[in-house]
Amino acid sequence: MTSVGARHPVRIIGVGNLFRGDDAAGLLAARRLKALVGDRADVIEAELAGLDVLDLMAEASAVILIDAARSGQPAGTIHRLNASAGPISADLFPHSTHVLNAVDAIEIGRTLGLLPPRVIVYGVEVGDTTAGNDLSPAVAEVLDQVVERVVHELEGLSCTSGS
């Protein structure tokens, strides 16, 4: 299920599947962020990724996207990528429980000229994405760090964009 809030120029999009272990990291981070960001941004939980992510980014001035990553780093490793500066490696998000992963959507958006001026991607390195499992201890342990970093990022966006 994808929920779309009011169209604020700054959006935080948490992507994932609540029923696939560590793949829920983006959604759970978004849930925690809703209580923290107030009216400074729309916080959206996107259980369906793919091209829906582009719709969620439409007309935004800045987007912070949080999704599960798998690059071979230890579970719980937090990656921060500036997708506005150029393509991000598909090697970081090679597997997805979605039809298209976050990188696919971002690169299609880039090709079509649909990306917001600023797109920051947080990838949380996953361990177990088995259906029916909870977050692994390693990912659960870093979720608050991801939330803190996104709140800090949001403060920086507010200072630079006037949003």
Coordinates of C-alpha atoms in Angstrom, one line a residue:
M1 CA 0.0 0.0 0.0
T2 CA 1.3 3.5 -0.8
S3 CA 0.0 6.4 1.1
V4 CA 0.3 9.9 -0.3
G5 CA 0.0 12.9 2.1
A6 CA -0.5 16.5 1.2
R7 CA 2.0 17.7 -1.4
H8 CA 4.7 19.3 0.6
P9 CA 7.8 20.4 -1.4
V10 CA 10.0 18.2 0.8
R11 CA 9.2 14.6 1.1
I12 CA 10.6 11.7 3.0
I13 CA 9.7 8.3 1.4
G14 CA 10.3 5.1 3.3
V15 CA 10.2 2.1 1.0
G16 CA 9.8 -1.5 2.1
N17 CA 7.8 -4.6 3.0
L18 CA 6.7 -5.0 6.6
F19 CA 6.4 -8.7 6.2
R20 CA 10.0 -9.4 4.9
G21 CA 12.3 -8.9 7.8
D22 CA 14.9 -6.3 7.3
D23 CA 13.2 -5.1 4.1
A24 CA 10.9 -3.2 6.4
A25 CA 13.7 -0.8 7.5
G26 CA 12.5 2.1 5.2
L27 CA 8.9 1.8 6.3
L28 CA 9.7 1.6 10.0
A29 CA 12.1 4.6 9.7
A30 CA 9.3 6.6 8.0
R31 CA 6.9 5.7 10.8
R32 CA 9.3 7.0 13.4
L33 CA 9.9 10.1 11.4
K34 CA 6.3 11.1 11.1
A35 CA 6.2 12.0 14.8
L36 CA 9.5 14.0 14.6
V37 CA 9.2 16.2 11.4
G38 CA 5.8 17.8 11.9
D39 CA 4.9 20.0 9.0
R40 CA 8.5 20.3 7.7
A41 CA 7.9 17.5 5.2
D42 CA 5.5 14.9 4.0
V43 CA 6.5 11.5 5.3
I44 CA 5.3 8.7 3.1
E45 CA 5.3 5.0 3.6
A46 CA 5.7 3.2 0.3
E47 CA 5.1 -0.5 0.3
L48 CA 5.0 -0.5 -3.4
A49 CA 8.2 0.9 -4.9
G50 CA 9.0 0.9 -8.6
L51 CA 7.6 3.7 -10.6
D52 CA 5.2 4.7 -7.8
V53 CA 8.2 6.3 -6.2
L54 CA 8.4 8.7 -9.1
D55 CA 4.8 9.7 -8.5
L56 CA 5.6 10.3 -4.9
M57 CA 8.5 12.6 -5.9
A58 CA 6.5 14.6 -8.4
E59 CA 6.7 18.4 -7.9
A60 CA 8.9 18.0 -4.8
S61 CA 11.9 20.3 -4.3
A62 CA 13.7 17.7 -2.2
V63 CA 13.3 14.0 -1.5
I64 CA 14.9 11.8 1.1
L65 CA 14.3 8.2 0.2
I66 CA 15.0 5.3 2.7
D67 CA 15.2 1.7 1.5
A68 CA 16.8 -1.6 2.2
A69 CA 20.2 -2.1 0.6
R70 CA 22.3 -5.1 -0.1
S71 CA 25.9 -4.6 -1.1
G72 CA 27.8 -7.2 0.9
Q73 CA 28.5 -4.8 3.8
P74 CA 27.6 -5.9 7.3
A75 CA 23.8 -5.7 8.2
G76 CA 23.0 -2.4 9.7
T77 CA 25.5 -0.4 7.6
I78 CA 24.0 2.9 6.7
H79 CA 24.7 4.3 3.2
R80 CA 24.0 7.9 2.2
L81 CA 23.9 8.7 -1.5
N82 CA 23.3 12.0 -3.3
A83 CA 21.3 10.9 -6.3
S84 CA 21.1 14.5 -7.5
A85 CA 24.8 14.5 -8.2
G86 CA 24.7 11.6 -10.6
P87 CA 23.7 7.9 -11.0
I88 CA 23.9 5.7 -8.0
S89 CA 25.2 2.2 -8.3
A90 CA 22.6 -0.5 -8.8
D91 CA 25.1 -2.8 -7.0
L92 CA 23.8 -1.3 -3.7
F93 CA 20.2 -2.2 -4.4
P94 CA 20.5 -5.3 -6.6
H95 CA 17.6 -7.3 -5.1
S96 CA 14.2 -6.0 -4.4
T97 CA 10.9 -7.4 -3.3
H98 CA 9.4 -4.8 -5.6
V99 CA 9.1 -5.0 -9.3
L100 CA 11.6 -2.2 -9.8
N101 CA 14.0 -1.1 -7.0
A102 CA 14.7 2.4 -5.9
V103 CA 17.7 2.8 -8.2
D104 CA 15.6 1.7 -11.2
A105 CA 12.9 4.3 -10.4
I106 CA 15.5 7.1 -9.8
E107 CA 17.4 6.4 -13.0
I108 CA 14.2 6.2 -15.0
G109 CA 13.2 9.5 -13.4
R110 CA 16.6 11.0 -14.3
T111 CA 16.3 9.9 -17.9
L112 CA 12.8 11.4 -18.2
G113 CA 13.7 14.6 -16.4
L114 CA 11.4 13.9 -13.6
L115 CA 13.7 13.9 -10.6
P116 CA 13.3 16.7 -8.0
P117 CA 16.3 19.0 -7.8
R118 CA 17.6 17.3 -4.7
V119 CA 17.3 13.5 -4.0
I120 CA 19.1 11.9 -1.1
V121 CA 19.0 8.1 -0.7
Y122 CA 19.6 6.3 2.6
G123 CA 20.2 2.6 2.2
V124 CA 20.2 0.4 5.2
E125 CA 22.2 -2.7 4.6
V126 CA 20.0 -5.7 5.3
G127 CA 20.6 -9.2 6.5
D128 CA 17.5 -11.4 6.6
T129 CA 14.6 -10.5 4.3
T130 CA 12.8 -13.8 4.8
A131 CA 9.0 -13.5 4.7
G132 CA 7.5 -13.5 8.2
N133 CA 10.6 -12.5 10.0
D134 CA 11.1 -9.4 12.1
L135 CA 14.0 -7.0 11.7
S136 CA 17.4 -8.5 12.5
P137 CA 19.1 -7.1 15.6
A138 CA 21.7 -5.3 13.5
V139 CA 19.1 -3.4 11.5
A140 CA 16.9 -2.7 14.5
E141 CA 19.9 -1.3 16.3
V142 CA 20.6 1.3 13.6
L143 CA 17.1 2.4 12.8
D144 CA 17.3 5.3 15.3
Q145 CA 20.5 6.4 13.7
V146 CA 18.9 6.5 10.3
V147 CA 16.0 8.6 11.7
E148 CA 18.5 11.0 13.4
R149 CA 20.4 11.4 10.2
V150 CA 17.3 12.1 8.2
V151 CA 16.1 14.7 10.7
H152 CA 19.5 16.3 10.5
E153 CA 19.3 16.2 6.7
L154 CA 15.9 17.8 6.8
E155 CA 17.2 20.6 8.9
G156 CA 19.8 21.3 6.3
L157 CA 17.3 21.3 3.5
S158 CA 15.2 23.8 5.4
C159 CA 18.2 26.1 5.8
T160 CA 19.2 25.9 2.1
S161 CA 15.8 25.8 0.3
G162 CA 13.6 27.9 2.5
S163 CA 11.1 25.0 2.6

